[in-house]
C-alpha cells in the first residue's frame, strides 16, 4: 500500500521564474524509508513543502493512503498525519525544550509545566531519544535541536515524517545514531521521507531512492539495486567524478603562522591549548577532528571573531591577532564561515548586494566615490554562471534561493578574490554531488594560484582528498600533523581520538 | 525637610493616577511587541480616543433620554464607546497589516500626525474652540471606594478611591500577566513574535494573534484616552495624550515586553511625574531641572536594566 502518491504535481514561482516542480509523479510505500536526491534547486524542498501544506501546487493531486487530500496549511498536513522537520529549524529561541515540543498541541487553556515536562520525558523515553525537557533552545547544539524537531512531530502522532536534509547539520559521528533513529521509527511503522546529498548514507539508510532534476522526476530505485555512481549520474545528467585530481603541491613562503595560541571561554575553560601550525602559499592545510574539539574556536580566533588570550597569529608576516575581521580581510584573508546563511549572507538583500558583501571598500569596484554598478553587475552575473547558482537573477533576493544555492553565493564571493589566505569551513555542506566536484576543483585552483588554504571539515573524505597537510585537533590542542603518505584514514582516526602515537 | 514630607500619600495617589494612561499604553505596547507587531500609533490612538470620549459623553448626556436622566451613566457609556472605538482602530491596523502587509511604522507616523490635526480640526469646525473644549453638562467619571480595602489604614487610601479606569488598568495587567505566563495563548503570542515560521509550521494562526494584539492594544489606548478627557479632567485639549503613548512604548521595552514589567515601568513613570510636580511646589529647585528629572531618571534606569540584560545574555551564551 502507498502512504503517499504524487500525481502530476507542478509548481511555478513567478518571482524567480523557476518551474520548481514539473509534472512530478511517484509514490511512497507505507512503512518505508524513502530518500529523495537531486541537485541544489532541483525542487526537493518545494515538493516537500507542498506535501506539508506550506506551498500550494499549481496543479496535480496528492493521495494519502490512497485517498485524495487538500493540504492548505501545516495544520491540514498534521491532521493527515504528516510531519516535517525543515532544512532550517523552526524553533523559538527563548522556549524550553518541552515548550517547543508541545507548542500548538496544548489541549487545556492553562499550562501545567510539570505535566508538560513529564509528557516530554515519556515521549523521549518511548522513542529512545534522550533530551532534557527544561533546557533552553538557545543553548542547545544543532544535533539536539534536530531531536527537538523530531519529537515535536512525534508527539503529534504523525505517521509520515519528512526530513529535509537532516544530516547536513550533523557531524559524522552524530549521523550513525541519527540513521538508527530513522530505522527505529520505521520499525514502529512510521513512513519516512528524507532528503540528502550524501549518497552513501542514502544507500545505507533507505529502502528506495527517488531522484529529481530541475523540477522533474527522474526515477525511483530500490536502494539494494543501485550504487553511488548511478545515482550521481541520474542527478546531474552526466558522469560525475567522485574524487578529485590534483597535482602535488608546490608550497612557497609561509602565509599563515599560528604560534602558541590559547583561548579560554568566559567561564574560564580552556578551549585552545597552545596551538601552533603554519600554512604556506600553494598548499591546502586540512584541519580534521571530531567536532567540538576546538576547531570552531581555532578558526574564529584566526578569523578575528574570538579574542586569543596569548600567542601570535601572523598573516604574511604581519601580526594580526588583535585586528578586527575587517582589518584581517584587508591583510589578505578570505573566510567562508560554517554558518553561511546567518554569518555569510544577508538573505533579505539581492544577489548583487551579497556578491559584494564585505568588499564594498575595494578600489576596483568603485568609480569615484560610488560603486561601479555596471562592473559589479557583470561580476555578479559571471559568478552566477561560473558557480551555476540556479534559481535567481542578479537582483533576486537570496532568501528565495534553495539551500545549496545560498551556499554557492558565499563560496563564489570569497573565491572570486584570490586572497593570500583562504579559510573554508565545511565547504560542501548542503551541496549536491555536482557542486561538490565543482567546489573541490575551485579550492584546488585557488591553491594552484598561490593561495594558502586552510580547510576545516568534519568529513574525513574531504580532508583526505584535498589536503596536502593535515592537522588533527583533539580536546583543544593539535594532536598531530600529517603530510604526504602519512595522510590516511587510519592515522587521522587514531589522532582524532587522542592517540598521539598514531603516526609512528 | 524629611523625605516623607515630600512623598506624602497624596503624591502617591497622584502618581497612580498619572501612571494609569501610561500603564494602559504600556500593556498594549508590550503585547504588540511580544506578538511582533510594533504599534507606535498608540499615542495617536490615545489623543483620538480622548476626543471621542468627551464628545460621545456629551452627545449621550444631552441628546438621549438615558443621558438626561442619569448624567453619570452617560460618562460610563462614553467610556465604553471609546474602548470600542480604540478596538476599531486596532482592527483597522490589523486588517491593513494582514491584508496588504502595510508597514506599521509608516502607518503609525501617519496616525500620530492625523490624530493631532483631525481632533483640532473637528474641535474648531464643530465646537468653535481652538485650544481646549469642555462642556459644563459633562460629569466626571466618579471615584469608587473599594469595600473592605478602603477601611485598611494607609493602604486603603493608597489602593482605593480611584475611578473605574484605574482599576481596569490593574485588572488588565493581572489578566495579561496570567495570559502570557500561564496559558497556551500567551505561548502562541510569543512564538508568533519571536519566530513566525515556527508558529506557522505547527498550525498557529499568525493572523489571529496579530488581530488579538492590535485590537486589545487599541481597546487599552481607548481607555487611556477616556481616562484623560472624562476621568482625570473633563475637557479636551489639543494633543491631549502629550507623549503618554510614547512613554507607554518606552515602558513596554523597559519591562522587557512582559506585562508585569510594563506595569511596573508605567507606574515608575507616573511616580516620577508626580514627584516632579511635588518638588516644583515644595522646593526651590528650578523648575526646568525638575522637569527633565523623569527623563534623566528613565535613561539611568534603562541603562542599568539593559546592561544587566546584556550581562545575563553573555552568561547564558558562555554556559
Ligand atoms: N519562495 C520562493 N520563491 C521563488 N522561488 C523559489 C522559492 N522557493 C524556492 N524557489 C526556487 O525553486 C527552485 C527549487 O528550490 P528548492 O528549495 O525546492 O530546491 P532543493 O531541491 O531543495 O535544493 P537544495 O538541495 O539546494 O536545498 C530553486 O531554483 C529556488 O530558487
Ligand atoms: Mg532544499
CSV table of N, CA and C in Angstrom, one decimal, chain A residues 75-130:
chain,number,residue,atom,x,y,z
A,75,UNK,N,-1.5,22.7,9.5
A,75,UNK,CA,-2.5,22.0,10.3
A,75,UNK,C,-3.2,20.9,9.5
A,76,UNK,N,-3.5,21.2,8.3
A,76,UNK,CA,-4.1,20.2,7.4
A,76,UNK,C,-3.2,19.0,7.3
A,77,UNK,N,-1.9,19.3,7.1
A,77,UNK,CA,-1.0,18.2,6.9
A,77,UNK,C,-0.8,17.4,8.2
A,78,UNK,N,-0.7,18.1,9.3
A,78,UNK,CA,-0.6,17.4,10.6
A,78,UNK,C,-1.9,16.5,10.9
A,79,UNK,N,-3.0,17.1,10.5
A,79,UNK,CA,-4.3,16.3,10.7
A,79,UNK,C,-4.3,15.1,9.9
A,80,UNK,N,-3.6,15.1,8.7
A,80,UNK,CA,-3.5,13.8,7.9
A,80,UNK,C,-2.3,13.0,8.3
A,81,UNK,N,-1.7,13.3,9.5
A,81,UNK,CA,-0.6,12.5,10.0
A,81,UNK,C,0.8,12.7,9.3
A,82,UNK,N,0.9,13.9,8.7
A,82,UNK,CA,2.2,14.2,8.0
A,82,UNK,C,2.9,15.3,8.8
A,83,UNK,N,4.2,14.9,9.2
A,83,UNK,CA,5.0,15.9,9.9
A,83,UNK,C,6.3,16.2,9.2
A,84,UNK,N,6.9,17.4,9.5
A,84,UNK,CA,8.1,17.8,8.7
A,84,UNK,C,9.1,18.4,9.6
A,85,UNK,N,10.4,18.0,9.4
A,85,UNK,CA,11.5,18.7,10.0
A,85,UNK,C,12.2,19.4,8.9
A,86,UNK,N,12.3,20.8,9.1
A,86,UNK,CA,12.8,21.6,7.9
A,86,UNK,C,14.3,21.6,7.8
A,87,UNK,N,14.7,22.1,6.7
A,87,UNK,CA,16.1,22.3,6.4
A,87,UNK,C,16.7,23.3,7.4
A,88,UNK,N,16.0,24.4,7.6
A,88,UNK,CA,16.4,25.3,8.6
A,88,UNK,C,15.4,25.2,9.7
A,89,UNK,N,15.8,24.9,10.9
A,89,UNK,CA,14.9,24.6,12.0
A,89,UNK,C,14.0,25.8,12.3
A,90,UNK,N,12.8,25.4,12.8
A,90,UNK,CA,11.8,26.4,13.1
A,90,UNK,C,11.5,26.3,14.6
A,91,UNK,N,12.3,27.0,15.4
A,91,UNK,CA,12.2,26.9,16.8
A,91,UNK,C,12.2,28.3,17.4
A,92,UNK,N,11.6,28.5,18.6
A,92,UNK,CA,11.6,29.8,19.2
A,92,UNK,C,12.7,29.8,20.3
A,93,UNK,N,13.7,30.7,20.1
A,93,UNK,CA,14.9,30.6,20.9
A,93,UNK,C,14.7,30.7,22.4
A,94,UNK,N,13.7,31.5,22.9
A,94,UNK,CA,13.5,31.6,24.3
A,94,UNK,C,12.7,30.5,25.0
A,95,UNK,N,12.2,29.6,24.2
A,95,UNK,CA,11.4,28.5,24.8
A,95,UNK,C,12.3,27.4,25.3
A,96,UNK,N,11.7,26.6,26.2
A,96,UNK,CA,12.4,25.4,26.7
A,96,UNK,C,12.1,24.3,25.7
A,97,UNK,N,12.8,23.2,25.9
A,97,UNK,CA,12.6,22.0,25.0
A,97,UNK,C,11.1,21.6,25.1
A,98,UNK,N,10.6,21.5,26.3
A,98,UNK,CA,9.2,21.0,26.5
A,98,UNK,C,8.3,21.9,25.8
A,99,UNK,N,8.5,23.2,26.0
A,99,UNK,CA,7.5,24.2,25.4
A,99,UNK,C,7.6,24.1,23.9
A,100,UNK,N,8.8,23.9,23.3
A,100,UNK,CA,8.9,23.8,21.9
A,100,UNK,C,8.2,22.6,21.3
A,101,UNK,N,8.4,21.5,22.0
A,101,UNK,CA,7.8,20.3,21.5
A,101,UNK,C,6.3,20.3,21.6
A,102,UNK,N,5.8,20.9,22.7
A,102,UNK,CA,4.3,20.9,22.8
A,102,UNK,C,3.6,22.1,22.2
A,103,UNK,N,4.4,23.0,21.7
A,103,UNK,CA,3.7,24.2,21.1
A,103,UNK,C,2.7,23.8,20.1
A,104,UNK,N,1.5,24.3,20.3
A,104,UNK,CA,0.4,24.1,19.3
A,104,UNK,C,-0.4,22.8,19.6
A,105,UNK,N,0.1,22.0,20.6
A,105,UNK,CA,-0.7,20.8,20.9
A,105,UNK,C,-1.5,20.9,22.2
A,106,UNK,N,-1.3,22.0,22.9
A,106,UNK,CA,-1.8,22.1,24.2
A,106,UNK,C,-3.4,22.0,24.1
A,107,UNK,N,-3.9,21.2,25.0
A,107,UNK,CA,-5.4,21.0,24.9
A,107,UNK,C,-6.1,22.0,25.8
A,108,UNK,N,-5.6,22.0,27.1
A,108,UNK,CA,-6.3,22.9,28.0
A,108,UNK,C,-5.7,24.3,27.9
A,109,UNK,N,-6.6,25.3,28.2
A,109,UNK,CA,-6.1,26.7,28.1
A,109,UNK,C,-4.9,27.0,29.0
A,110,UNK,N,-5.0,26.4,30.3
A,110,UNK,CA,-3.9,26.7,31.2
A,110,UNK,C,-2.8,25.6,31.1
A,111,UNK,N,-1.6,26.1,31.3
A,111,UNK,CA,-0.4,25.3,31.1
A,111,UNK,C,0.1,24.7,32.4
A,112,UNK,N,0.4,23.5,32.5
A,112,UNK,CA,1.0,22.9,33.7
A,112,UNK,C,2.4,22.5,33.3
A,113,UNK,N,3.4,23.3,33.8
A,113,UNK,CA,4.8,23.0,33.5
A,113,UNK,C,5.2,21.6,33.8
A,114,UNK,N,4.7,21.1,35.0
A,114,UNK,CA,5.1,19.8,35.5
A,114,UNK,C,4.6,18.7,34.5
A,115,UNK,N,3.4,18.7,34.1
A,115,UNK,CA,2.9,17.6,33.3
A,115,UNK,C,3.5,17.7,31.9
A,116,UNK,N,3.8,18.9,31.5
A,116,UNK,CA,4.5,19.1,30.2
A,116,UNK,C,5.8,18.4,30.2
A,117,UNK,N,6.6,18.7,31.2
A,117,UNK,CA,7.9,18.1,31.3
A,117,UNK,C,7.8,16.6,31.4
A,118,UNK,N,6.8,16.1,32.1
A,118,UNK,CA,6.6,14.7,32.2
A,118,UNK,C,6.2,14.1,30.9
A,119,UNK,N,5.4,14.7,30.1
A,119,UNK,CA,4.9,14.2,28.8
A,119,UNK,C,6.1,14.1,27.9
A,120,UNK,N,7.0,15.1,27.9
A,120,UNK,CA,8.1,15.1,27.0
A,120,UNK,C,9.1,14.0,27.4
A,121,UNK,N,9.3,13.9,28.7
A,121,UNK,CA,10.2,12.8,29.2
A,121,UNK,C,9.7,11.4,28.7
A,122,UNK,N,8.4,11.2,28.9
A,122,UNK,CA,7.8,9.9,28.5
A,122,UNK,C,8.1,9.7,27.0
A,123,UNK,N,7.8,10.7,26.2
A,123,UNK,CA,7.9,10.6,24.7
A,123,UNK,C,9.4,10.3,24.4
A,124,UNK,N,10.3,11.0,25.0
A,124,UNK,CA,11.7,10.8,24.7
A,124,UNK,C,12.2,9.4,25.1
A,125,UNK,N,11.6,8.9,26.1
A,125,UNK,CA,11.9,7.5,26.5
A,125,UNK,C,11.3,6.5,25.5
A,126,UNK,N,10.1,6.8,25.1
A,126,UNK,CA,9.4,5.9,24.3
A,126,UNK,C,10.2,5.6,23.0
A,127,UNK,N,10.7,6.7,22.4
A,127,UNK,CA,11.4,6.6,21.2
A,127,UNK,C,12.9,6.6,21.3
A,128,UNK,N,13.4,6.4,22.6
A,128,UNK,CA,14.8,6.4,22.9
A,128,UNK,C,15.5,7.5,22.3
A,129,UNK,N,15.0,8.7,22.5
A,129,UNK,CA,15.7,10.0,22.0
A,129,UNK,C,15.9,10.9,23.3
A,130,UNK,N,16.9,10.6,24.1
A,130,UNK,CA,17.1,11.3,25.3
A,130,UNK,C,17.3,12.8,25.1
